[in-house]
């Protein structure tokens, strides 16, 4: 019998991993060669099977449920022989019934109350970074905003050691779009969420003057008041780009002393709001990085913190299980409304909602959209979902909440930060080069090969879970400790590499002119 992940024993000598005794497939830990006999498993590899992919433990007849972790991830679309590599084309989801996957909280003992060192703001929220942002209401102000912010490099900020940076938050919408309705409301609440964010010590908003996202209307709708922490400049009013840049720079300079006066202090982990993300998953993501992050999420929720599950389009195949995680009927109703919107909006379109797995995850070992969804859900730990929010809405904890976002890293993270996430946790299988501002992203690799190959970009290696040298529980606690360190100011790899400015991408939903 293949070794179980739950055994905690070293798996270095066993090339395949059965996750549950009921499984009829196994995950390959190291590549299998054609003709390689696995006597202990009772089959011979019929073809090359790369690491992270699946192999049939015995013959499967067409129509038979394919089980991984004791859960069906599809039906065999054709007869599959023992020792054969499984591919996405070999599986069908027709007539598949999933067991209930409702919340089942797992209490985890914590010796001492968890804390981190953050910036306590007047409204009681806590920042993990202390930045000044230069924003644009529309893309027409982007050049001025970037030039204004770029002046404040490391040398210029040397006299302000408590300021983590001056960041231009530019985007490509705000003009040539609907003036009213959800697209404009979404953009405005996203910008407002960043301006009000606890990691934002001050904000300058740049406008051309004739954008569809009118500056005055934006401020009024979002109830933002100009003052010491919020200033505006309009390019048409001040006489062009150069004068707008100089004006904005002067506004930032005036904000720096007050921002620098902020000091980190010890606060409860209850002030941590963590956005959950997955990027470029592989066949190992659901075995190591995602469940380990799920343990960290349980620890955070137990400490009174908040975690945000998103990426709606990825989770749609798990509709009933997602609804079963809802803590109340009202939350379930809100979740169903968001899922129904996705189905209606994408009906007849060439998107991931057509039930066909994208080429990249299929090449990395995943075999169905259902498997990808199940793996993605594991990031969320075991607690109920206590709230459901639209994109960019400010979330209320403590506990696990859901925010409706696309399965697009930059867009999804932007919505989570607008909603109050002061730290992002992102798992990856094939590797990612991603950062975010003003809330940084902590990245974790599902396997050691990816971590070694992209060590300059990835913070945590979850590979030891695969070889059995570290349990999922232990890795989850390591992740939780790392999250607290990064929340306290330790730079992430993304911050060291200067990533984050170009990852501010409000969801461009709706009709563009």
Short mmCIF file of C-alpha atoms in Angstrom, two decimals:
data_model
loop_
_atom_site.label_atom_id
_atom_site.label_comp_id
_atom_site.label_asym_id
_atom_site.label_seq_id
_atom_site.Cartn_x
_atom_site.Cartn_y
_atom_site.Cartn_z
CA UNK A 1 0.00 0.00 0.00
CA UNK A 2 1.26 3.51 -0.79
CA UNK A 3 2.44 5.61 2.12
CA UNK A 4 -0.16 7.92 3.68
CA UNK A 5 0.55 11.63 4.15
CA UNK A 6 -0.82 11.37 7.67
CA UNK A 7 1.78 8.86 8.75
CA UNK A 8 4.44 11.46 9.51
CA UNK A 9 7.12 8.95 8.50
CA UNK A 10 9.93 9.67 6.06
CA UNK A 11 8.82 9.10 2.49
CA UNK A 12 12.17 9.64 0.80
CA UNK A 13 12.36 6.02 -0.41
CA UNK A 14 8.75 5.75 -1.60
CA UNK A 15 8.07 7.35 -4.98
CA UNK A 16 4.28 7.53 -4.65
CA UNK A 17 1.90 8.85 -2.03
CA UNK A 18 -1.63 7.60 -1.33
CA UNK A 19 -3.47 10.25 0.67
CA UNK A 20 -6.31 8.03 1.89
CA UNK A 21 -6.76 4.24 2.08
CA UNK A 22 -9.81 4.55 -0.20
CA UNK A 23 -7.84 6.24 -2.99
CA UNK A 24 -7.43 4.52 -6.34
CA UNK A 25 -4.74 6.96 -7.50
CA UNK A 26 -1.52 8.17 -5.92
CA UNK A 27 0.59 11.31 -6.24
CA UNK A 28 4.09 10.76 -7.60
CA UNK A 29 6.74 12.25 -5.35
CA UNK A 30 9.63 11.65 -7.73
CA UNK A 31 9.35 10.92 -11.42
CA UNK A 32 8.56 7.33 -12.47
CA UNK A 33 10.21 5.79 -15.51
CA UNK A 34 8.40 3.50 -17.97
CA UNK A 35 8.65 -0.10 -16.79
CA UNK A 36 9.58 0.84 -13.23
CA UNK A 37 8.08 -1.78 -10.94
CA UNK A 38 6.56 -0.74 -7.64
CA UNK A 39 6.23 -4.12 -5.98
CA UNK A 40 4.85 -2.73 -2.73
CA UNK A 41 2.04 -1.06 -4.67
CA UNK A 42 1.42 -3.97 -7.00
CA UNK A 43 1.83 -2.21 -10.34
CA UNK A 44 4.41 -1.22 -12.92
CA UNK A 45 4.60 2.26 -14.43
CA UNK A 46 3.40 2.04 -18.01
CA UNK A 47 4.84 5.41 -19.00
CA UNK A 48 6.85 8.28 -17.62
CA UNK A 49 5.02 10.00 -14.78
CA UNK A 50 6.53 13.34 -13.66
CA UNK A 51 6.69 14.39 -10.01
CA UNK A 52 3.44 15.95 -8.82
CA UNK A 53 1.32 14.02 -11.32
CA UNK A 54 -1.03 11.11 -10.55
CA UNK A 55 -0.75 7.43 -11.34
CA UNK A 56 -3.50 4.81 -11.23
CA UNK A 57 -2.97 2.30 -8.41
CA UNK A 58 -5.21 -0.24 -10.15
CA UNK A 59 -7.32 -0.44 -13.28
CA UNK A 60 -10.23 2.00 -13.49
CA UNK A 61 -13.24 1.39 -15.69
CA UNK A 62 -14.82 4.24 -17.64
CA UNK A 63 -17.37 5.92 -15.38
CA UNK A 64 -15.65 4.89 -12.14
CA UNK A 65 -15.09 7.64 -9.56
CA UNK A 66 -11.45 8.73 -9.24
CA UNK A 67 -10.63 9.22 -5.56
CA UNK A 68 -7.93 11.44 -4.09
CA UNK A 69 -7.90 12.08 -0.34
CA UNK A 70 -10.99 9.87 -0.22
CA UNK A 71 -12.93 12.45 -2.26
CA UNK A 72 -13.98 12.10 -5.91
CA UNK A 73 -12.16 14.54 -8.17
CA UNK A 74 -13.82 13.23 -11.35
CA UNK A 75 -14.96 10.12 -13.17
CA UNK A 76 -12.79 8.11 -15.51
CA UNK A 77 -13.79 9.21 -19.00
CA UNK A 78 -12.04 6.17 -20.49
CA UNK A 79 -10.65 2.89 -19.18
CA UNK A 80 -7.44 3.57 -17.25
CA UNK A 81 -4.86 0.87 -16.62
CA UNK A 82 -2.89 0.34 -13.42
CA UNK A 83 0.38 2.26 -13.67
CA UNK A 84 -0.98 4.74 -16.21
CA UNK A 85 -0.47 8.48 -15.76
CA UNK A 86 -3.70 10.43 -15.31
CA UNK A 87 -4.32 13.44 -17.53
CA UNK A 88 -7.07 16.03 -17.46
CA UNK A 89 -8.59 14.54 -20.63
CA UNK A 90 -8.98 11.20 -18.81
CA UNK A 91 -11.51 12.63 -16.33
CA UNK A 92 -15.08 13.85 -16.54
CA UNK A 93 -17.22 15.57 -13.90
CA UNK A 94 -20.50 14.28 -15.30
CA UNK A 95 -22.86 12.98 -12.61
CA UNK A 96 -20.32 13.48 -9.85
CA UNK A 97 -21.68 13.92 -6.31
CA UNK A 98 -19.38 15.35 -3.67
CA UNK A 99 -19.68 14.50 0.02
CA UNK A 100 -20.49 17.39 2.36
CA UNK A 101 -17.40 19.39 3.24
CA UNK A 102 -18.80 21.61 5.96
CA UNK A 103 -16.71 23.44 8.55
CA UNK A 104 -15.09 21.27 11.19
CA UNK A 105 -13.03 23.58 13.45
CA UNK A 106 -9.79 22.08 14.74
CA UNK A 107 -8.76 23.68 18.07
CA UNK A 108 -5.00 24.09 18.30
CA UNK A 109 -3.34 24.80 21.64
CA UNK A 110 -1.22 27.95 21.80
CA UNK A 111 1.20 28.34 24.71
CA UNK A 112 1.21 32.17 24.79
CA UNK A 113 -1.00 34.83 23.22
CA UNK A 114 0.21 35.61 19.70
CA UNK A 115 1.41 39.17 19.06
CA UNK A 116 3.22 41.26 16.47
CA UNK A 117 4.66 44.77 16.34
CA UNK A 118 2.47 47.10 14.31
CA UNK A 119 1.39 50.72 13.89
CA UNK A 120 -1.72 51.43 15.97
CA UNK A 121 -3.96 53.93 14.15
CA UNK A 122 -6.59 56.32 15.51
CA UNK A 123 -9.48 54.12 14.37
CA UNK A 124 -8.12 51.11 16.30
CA UNK A 125 -6.83 49.25 13.26
CA UNK A 126 -3.18 48.29 13.02
CA UNK A 127 -0.78 48.74 10.13
CA UNK A 128 1.96 46.28 9.26
CA UNK A 129 3.68 48.94 7.14
CA UNK A 130 3.81 52.75 7.23
CA UNK A 131 3.59 54.25 3.74
CA UNK A 132 2.46 57.32 1.85
CA UNK A 133 0.51 56.68 -1.34
CA UNK A 134 0.13 58.80 -4.47
CA UNK A 135 -3.15 57.77 -6.12
CA UNK A 136 -4.96 58.58 -9.37
CA UNK A 137 -8.72 58.71 -9.88
CA UNK A 138 -8.14 57.81 -13.55
CA UNK A 139 -5.33 56.66 -15.79
CA UNK A 140 -4.81 60.20 -17.12
CA UNK A 141 -2.94 61.16 -13.94
CA UNK A 142 -0.61 58.16 -13.93
CA UNK A 143 2.54 59.86 -15.24
CA UNK A 144 2.32 62.69 -12.74
CA UNK A 145 1.68 60.30 -9.84
CA UNK A 146 4.59 58.04 -10.72
CA UNK A 147 7.02 60.93 -11.19
CA UNK A 148 5.92 62.50 -7.91
CA UNK A 149 6.40 59.28 -5.94
CA UNK A 150 9.64 58.25 -7.63
CA UNK A 151 11.48 61.25 -6.17
CA UNK A 152 11.26 59.67 -2.72
CA UNK A 153 13.84 56.94 -3.08
CA UNK A 154 15.86 55.32 -0.31
CA UNK A 155 18.25 58.28 -0.05
CA UNK A 156 15.44 60.83 0.17
CA UNK A 157 13.72 58.81 2.90
CA UNK A 158 16.87 58.23 4.95
CA UNK A 159 15.83 61.02 7.30
CA UNK A 160 12.47 59.30 7.86
CA UNK A 161 13.38 55.79 9.02
CA UNK A 162 9.85 54.91 10.15
CA UNK A 163 8.38 55.51 6.69
CA UNK A 164 8.47 52.34 4.58
CA UNK A 165 8.06 54.08 1.25
CA UNK A 166 6.20 56.49 -1.00
CA UNK A 167 4.23 54.43 -3.52
CA UNK A 168 2.41 55.39 -6.75
CA UNK A 169 -0.91 53.55 -7.01
CA UNK A 170 -1.77 53.92 -10.67
CA UNK A 171 -4.23 51.96 -12.81
CA UNK A 172 -5.66 51.91 -16.32
CA UNK A 173 -9.33 52.73 -15.72
CA UNK A 174 -11.35 55.68 -14.36
CA UNK A 175 -11.99 57.27 -17.74
CA UNK A 176 -13.76 55.99 -20.84
CA UNK A 177 -16.14 53.98 -18.64
CA UNK A 178 -19.60 54.11 -17.12
CA UNK A 179 -20.02 57.08 -14.77
CA UNK A 180 -22.46 55.29 -12.49
CA UNK A 181 -23.24 51.75 -11.45
CA UNK A 182 -21.21 48.91 -10.05
CA UNK A 183 -18.07 49.36 -12.22
CA UNK A 184 -17.55 52.92 -10.95
CA UNK A 185 -18.64 52.05 -7.41
CA UNK A 186 -16.14 49.18 -7.38
CA UNK A 187 -13.28 51.42 -8.51
CA UNK A 188 -14.14 54.08 -5.98
CA UNK A 189 -14.42 51.75 -3.00
CA UNK A 190 -11.12 50.13 -4.02
CA UNK A 191 -9.31 53.49 -4.10
CA UNK A 192 -11.01 54.55 -0.87
CA UNK A 193 -10.04 51.29 0.82
CA UNK A 194 -6.37 51.89 -0.01
CA UNK A 195 -6.49 55.55 1.09
CA UNK A 196 -8.12 54.57 4.41
CA UNK A 197 -5.92 51.49 4.84
CA UNK A 198 -4.08 51.22 8.19
CA UNK A 199 -0.81 50.84 6.25
CA UNK A 200 -1.38 54.20 4.54
CA UNK A 201 -0.06 57.06 6.68
CA UNK A 202 -0.92 59.72 4.10
CA UNK A 203 -2.34 60.02 0.58
CA UNK A 204 -2.10 62.42 -2.34
CA UNK A 205 -4.74 61.98 -5.07
CA UNK A 206 -3.89 63.19 -8.58
CA UNK A 207 -6.55 63.94 -11.20
CA UNK A 208 -6.43 65.32 -14.73
CA UNK A 209 -9.71 67.15 -14.15
CA UNK A 210 -12.15 65.71 -16.67
CA UNK A 211 -12.13 61.99 -15.83
CA UNK A 212 -15.33 60.02 -15.73
CA UNK A 213 -14.28 59.22 -12.14
CA UNK A 214 -14.65 62.86 -11.18
CA UNK A 215 -12.42 63.80 -8.22
CA UNK A 216 -15.08 65.80 -6.37
CA UNK A 217 -17.73 63.11 -6.85
CA UNK A 218 -15.28 60.42 -5.75
CA UNK A 219 -14.44 62.22 -2.51
CA UNK A 220 -18.11 62.92 -1.78
CA UNK A 221 -19.32 59.40 -2.50
CA UNK A 222 -16.59 57.81 -0.37
CA UNK A 223 -16.91 60.47 2.37
CA UNK A 224 -13.23 61.33 2.18
CA UNK A 225 -12.21 64.71 3.60
CA UNK A 226 -9.15 66.64 2.47
CA UNK A 227 -6.82 67.40 5.38
CA UNK A 228 -3.34 66.76 6.70
CA UNK A 229 -3.43 63.08 5.69
CA UNK A 230 -5.25 63.52 2.38
CA UNK A 231 -4.39 66.09 -0.29
CA UNK A 232 -5.43 66.43 -3.94
CA UNK A 233 -3.96 68.02 -7.06
CA UNK A 234 -5.68 68.54 -10.44
CA UNK A 235 -3.38 68.76 -13.46
CA UNK A 236 -5.65 71.04 -15.50
CA UNK A 237 -6.04 73.47 -12.58
CA UNK A 238 -2.35 73.83 -11.67
CA UNK A 239 -1.18 74.22 -15.26
CA UNK A 240 0.14 70.89 -16.50
CA UNK A 241 2.15 67.81 -15.61
CA UNK A 242 5.32 69.51 -14.35
CA UNK A 243 3.49 71.79 -11.93
CA UNK A 244 1.27 68.91 -10.80
CA UNK A 245 4.33 66.77 -10.08
CA UNK A 246 5.99 69.56 -8.10
CA UNK A 247 2.77 70.22 -6.17
CA UNK A 248 2.29 66.56 -5.32
CA UNK A 249 5.92 66.25 -4.19
CA UNK A 250 5.45 69.20 -1.87
CA UNK A 251 2.36 67.57 -0.39
CA UNK A 252 4.24 64.32 0.26
CA UNK A 253 7.13 66.21 1.86
CA UNK A 254 4.69 67.92 4.21
CA UNK A 255 3.25 64.53 5.26
CA UNK A 256 6.58 62.82 5.96
CA UNK A 257 7.26 64.21 9.48
CA UNK A 258 3.87 63.09 10.82
CA UNK A 259 4.21 59.68 9.16
CA UNK A 260 7.69 59.27 10.59
CA UNK A 261 6.38 60.00 14.09
CA UNK A 262 4.51 56.66 14.07
CA UNK A 263 6.16 53.86 16.06
CA UNK A 264 5.65 50.11 16.10
CA UNK A 265 4.22 48.65 19.31
CA UNK A 266 3.29 45.20 20.55
CA UNK A 267 -0.28 44.32 19.61
CA UNK A 268 -2.43 41.20 19.61
CA UNK A 269 -2.53 38.99 16.52
CA UNK A 270 -6.26 39.79 16.57
CA UNK A 271 -5.28 42.90 14.58
CA UNK A 272 -3.92 40.82 11.69
CA UNK A 273 -6.16 40.64 8.61
CA UNK A 274 -4.74 38.04 6.23
CA UNK A 275 -5.62 37.72 2.54
CA UNK A 276 -5.37 34.14 1.23
CA UNK A 277 -4.08 33.52 -2.29
CA UNK A 278 -2.85 30.73 -4.55
CA UNK A 279 -0.73 31.26 -7.65
CA UNK A 280 0.49 28.80 -10.29
CA UNK A 281 -0.59 25.67 -8.35
CA UNK A 282 0.81 22.23 -9.01
CA UNK A 283 0.02 18.68 -7.99
CA UNK A 284 1.73 19.24 -4.64
CA UNK A 285 -0.03 22.48 -3.61
CA UNK A 286 -2.98 20.69 -2.01
CA UNK A 287 -0.69 18.35 -0.08
CA UNK A 288 1.79 20.73 1.52
CA UNK A 289 1.56 24.52 1.19
CA UNK A 290 -2.24 24.87 1.13
CA UNK A 291 -3.09 22.65 4.12
CA UNK A 292 -0.16 24.10 6.07
CA UNK A 293 -1.46 27.61 5.40
CA UNK A 294 -4.85 26.31 6.53
CA UNK A 295 -3.31 25.39 9.91
CA UNK A 296 -1.88 28.92 10.16
CA UNK A 297 -5.33 30.34 9.38
CA UNK A 298 -6.89 28.27 12.17
CA UNK A 299 -4.22 29.59 14.56
CA UNK A 300 -4.90 33.15 13.44
CA UNK A 301 -8.67 32.82 13.87
CA UNK A 302 -8.13 31.19 17.25
CA UNK A 303 -6.03 34.24 18.21
CA UNK A 304 -8.89 36.57 17.24
CA UNK A 305 -7.58 37.52 13.79
CA UNK A 306 -9.28 37.60 10.41
CA UNK A 307 -8.58 35.70 7.17
CA UNK A 308 -10.07 36.45 3.74
CA UNK A 309 -10.82 33.61 1.31
CA UNK A 310 -11.31 34.74 -2.31
CA UNK A 311 -10.84 33.62 -5.93
CA UNK A 312 -14.53 32.89 -6.54
CA UNK A 313 -14.17 31.44 -10.03
CA UNK A 314 -11.73 28.80 -8.76
CA UNK A 315 -14.07 27.73 -5.95
CA UNK A 316 -17.29 27.63 -8.00
CA UNK A 317 -17.09 23.82 -8.58
CA UNK A 318 -17.35 23.46 -4.78
CA UNK A 319 -20.58 25.43 -4.52
CA UNK A 320 -22.40 23.15 -2.06
CA UNK A 321 -19.32 22.69 0.11
CA UNK A 322 -18.69 26.43 0.13
CA UNK A 323 -22.29 27.03 1.19
CA UNK A 324 -21.93 24.35 3.87
CA UNK A 325 -19.01 26.33 5.35
CA UNK A 326 -21.31 29.34 5.93
CA UNK A 327 -21.76 30.12 9.60
CA UNK A 328 -25.35 31.37 9.19
CA UNK A 329 -28.15 31.10 6.60
CA UNK A 330 -27.67 34.80 5.80
CA UNK A 331 -24.01 34.23 4.93
CA UNK A 332 -24.97 31.23 2.79
CA UNK A 333 -27.49 33.41 0.95
CA UNK A 334 -24.83 36.08 0.28
CA UNK A 335 -22.41 33.44 -0.97
CA UNK A 336 -25.00 31.94 -3.31
CA UNK A 337 -25.73 35.39 -4.74
CA UNK A 338 -22.08 35.86 -5.68
CA UNK A 339 -21.83 32.38 -7.21
CA UNK A 340 -25.01 32.97 -9.22
CA UNK A 341 -23.56 36.24 -10.52
CA UNK A 342 -20.48 34.45 -11.81
CA UNK A 343 -22.53 31.82 -13.60
CA UNK A 344 -24.74 34.43 -15.25
CA UNK A 345 -21.91 36.79 -16.15
CA UNK A 346 -19.79 34.08 -17.78
CA UNK A 347 -22.54 32.09 -19.50
CA UNK A 348 -21.43 31.34 -23.05
CA UNK A 349 -17.96 32.87 -22.59
CA UNK A 350 -14.56 31.26 -23.03
CA UNK A 351 -13.54 31.25 -19.37
CA UNK A 352 -12.48 28.81 -16.67
CA UNK A 353 -16.13 28.34 -15.72
CA UNK A 354 -16.61 26.02 -18.69
CA UNK A 355 -15.36 23.12 -16.54
CA UNK A 356 -12.16 22.53 -18.51
CA UNK A 357 -8.88 22.75 -16.63
CA UNK A 358 -6.44 25.36 -17.93
CA UNK A 359 -3.36 24.05 -19.70
CA UNK A 360 -0.81 25.32 -17.14
CA UNK A 361 -2.23 23.55 -14.03
CA UNK A 362 -2.84 20.43 -16.12
CA UNK A 363 0.80 20.39 -17.15
CA UNK A 364 1.74 20.76 -13.48
CA UNK A 365 -0.12 17.62 -12.36
CA UNK A 366 -3.69 18.71 -11.63
CA UNK A 367 -6.34 16.67 -13.44
CA UNK A 368 -9.65 18.51 -12.95
CA UNK A 369 -11.17 21.84 -11.99
CA UNK A 370 -12.66 20.07 -8.99
CA UNK A 371 -9.24 18.96 -7.76
CA UNK A 372 -7.93 22.53 -8.18
CA UNK A 373 -10.90 23.87 -6.22
CA UNK A 374 -10.50 21.32 -3.42
CA UNK A 375 -6.81 22.17 -3.14
CA UNK A 376 -7.58 25.89 -3.12
CA UNK A 377 -10.14 25.52 -0.33
CA UNK A 378 -7.52 23.92 1.91
CA UNK A 379 -5.88 27.32 2.38
CA UNK A 380 -8.89 28.37 4.44
CA UNK A 381 -8.38 25.99 7.35
CA UNK A 382 -11.33 24.44 9.14
CA UNK A 383 -13.46 27.24 10.59
CA UNK A 384 -16.87 28.50 9.35
CA UNK A 385 -17.22 31.47 7.00
CA UNK A 386 -18.73 34.25 9.10
CA UNK A 387 -19.21 36.91 6.40
CA UNK A 388 -19.40 37.36 2.61
CA UNK A 389 -18.36 40.60 0.90
CA UNK A 390 -18.31 42.16 -2.53
CA UNK A 391 -14.98 43.07 -4.08
CA UNK A 392 -13.15 45.76 -2.12
CA UNK A 393 -15.71 46.07 0.68
CA UNK A 394 -14.26 46.57 4.15
CA UNK A 395 -14.37 43.23 5.95
CA UNK A 396 -15.36 42.72 9.56
CA UNK A 397 -13.82 39.96 11.68
CA UNK A 398 -12.79 38.16 13.65
CA UNK A 399 -12.89 34.86 11.81
CA UNK A 400 -12.81 33.53 8.27
CA UNK A 401 -14.64 35.68 5.72
CA UNK A 402 -15.18 35.46 1.97
CA UNK A 403 -14.58 38.24 -0.55
CA UNK A 404 -15.76 37.88 -4.13
CA UNK A 405 -12.81 38.31 -6.53
CA UNK A 406 -11.62 36.82 -9.80
CA UNK A 407 -8.93 34.13 -9.78
CA UNK A 408 -6.32 36.63 -10.96
CA UNK A 409 -3.57 37.30 -8.46
CA UNK A 410 -3.11 41.06 -8.79
CA UNK A 411 -6.83 41.82 -9.10
CA UNK A 412 -7.76 39.53 -6.23
CA UNK A 413 -5.07 40.87 -3.89
CA UNK A 414 -6.02 44.46 -4.71
CA UNK A 415 -9.59 43.75 -3.60
CA UNK A 416 -8.44 42.08 -0.38
CA UNK A 417 -6.17 44.98 0.55
CA UNK A 418 -8.96 47.46 -0.21
CA UNK A 419 -11.09 45.43 2.21
CA UNK A 420 -8.52 45.81 4.99
CA UNK A 421 -6.01 42.97 4.56
CA UNK A 422 -2.76 44.16 6.12
CA UNK A 423 -0.84 41.05 5.04
CA UNK A 424 -1.21 38.57 2.14
CA UNK A 425 -0.27 34.86 2.19
CA UNK A 426 0.24 33.27 -1.23
CA UNK A 427 1.00 29.63 -1.98
CA UNK A 428 2.56 28.52 -5.25
CA UNK A 429 3.50 25.26 -6.91
CA UNK A 430 5.29 26.23 -10.11
CA UNK A 431 6.60 29.50 -8.66
CA UNK A 432 5.54 33.12 -8.67
CA UNK A 433 7.24 36.51 -8.66
CA UNK A 434 4.64 38.61 -6.86
CA UNK A 435 4.57 41.44 -4.38
CA UNK A 436 1.93 43.83 -3.12
CA UNK A 437 1.74 47.23 -1.47
CA UNK A 438 1.00 48.70 0.98
CA UNK A 439 0.34 45.25 2.50
CA UNK A 440 3.17 42.84 1.63
CA UNK A 441 2.79 39.29 0.31
CA UNK A 442 4.40 36.31 2.06
CA UNK A 443 4.93 33.50 -0.46
CA UNK A 444 5.34 29.77 0.20
CA UNK A 445 6.35 27.01 -2.22
CA UNK A 446 4.66 23.62 -2.28
CA UNK A 447 7.91 21.80 -3.03
CA UNK A 448 11.64 22.14 -2.51
CA UNK A 449 12.57 22.20 -6.19
CA UNK A 450 10.49 25.30 -6.86
CA UNK A 451 11.77 26.96 -3.69
CA UNK A 452 15.40 26.31 -4.65
CA UNK A 453 14.86 27.52 -8.21
CA UNK A 454 13.11 30.73 -7.07
CA UNK A 455 14.72 31.31 -3.68
CA UNK A 456 15.02 35.06 -4.33
CA UNK A 457 11.24 35.37 -4.73
CA UNK A 458 9.71 32.84 -2.31
CA UNK A 459 9.75 33.18 1.48
CA UNK A 460 8.89 29.70 2.82
CA UNK A 461 9.64 26.17 1.63
CA UNK A 462 6.82 23.71 2.39
CA UNK A 463 8.63 20.88 0.60
CA UNK A 464 9.63 19.08 3.82
CA UNK A 465 5.96 18.12 4.25
CA UNK A 466 6.20 15.98 1.12
CA UNK A 467 9.17 13.91 2.26
CA UNK A 468 7.66 13.42 5.72
CA UNK A 469 10.38 15.24 7.65
CA UNK A 470 7.89 17.90 8.81
CA UNK A 471 4.17 17.43 9.51
CA UNK A 472 1.49 19.70 8.06
CA UNK A 473 0.74 20.88 11.61
CA UNK A 474 4.36 21.83 12.30
CA UNK A 475 4.72 23.59 8.95
CA UNK A 476 1.51 25.50 9.63
CA UNK A 477 2.91 26.77 12.91
CA UNK A 478 6.10 27.81 11.14
CA UNK A 479 4.03 29.74 8.63
CA UNK A 480 2.05 31.43 11.42
CA UNK A 481 5.28 32.49 13.15
CA UNK A 482 6.64 33.82 9.85
CA UNK A 483 3.45 35.81 9.24
CA UNK A 484 3.84 37.49 12.63
CA UNK A 485 7.49 38.33 11.87
CA UNK A 486 6.63 39.86 8.50
CA UNK A 487 3.71 41.73 10.06
CA UNK A 488 6.26 43.15 12.51
CA UNK A 489 8.37 44.61 9.71
CA UNK A 490 10.63 41.82 8.46
CA UNK A 491 10.79 42.34 4.70
CA UNK A 492 9.34 39.71 2.39
CA UNK A 493 11.28 38.55 -0.66
CA UNK A 494 8.88 40.56 -2.80
CA UNK A 495 9.72 43.72 -0.87
CA UNK A 496 13.45 43.06 -1.15
CA UNK A 497 13.06 42.65 -4.93
CA UNK A 498 11.02 45.84 -5.21
CA UNK A 499 7.76 44.22 -6.29
CA UNK A 500 4.30 45.60 -5.59
CA UNK A 501 3.85 48.89 -7.46
CA UNK A 502 2.62 47.25 -10.66
CA UNK A 503 0.37 44.79 -8.83
CA UNK A 504 -2.23 47.42 -7.91
CA UNK A 505 -5.00 46.35 -10.32
CA UNK A 506 -8.60 47.27 -9.46
CA UNK A 507 -11.03 44.82 -11.06
CA UNK A 508 -11.89 46.27 -14.51
CA UNK A 509 -15.42 44.91 -14.41
CA UNK A 510 -18.09 46.31 -16.71
CA UNK A 511 -18.31 48.06 -20.05
CA UNK A 512 -15.48 50.28 -21.30
CA UNK A 513 -16.14 52.94 -23.93
#
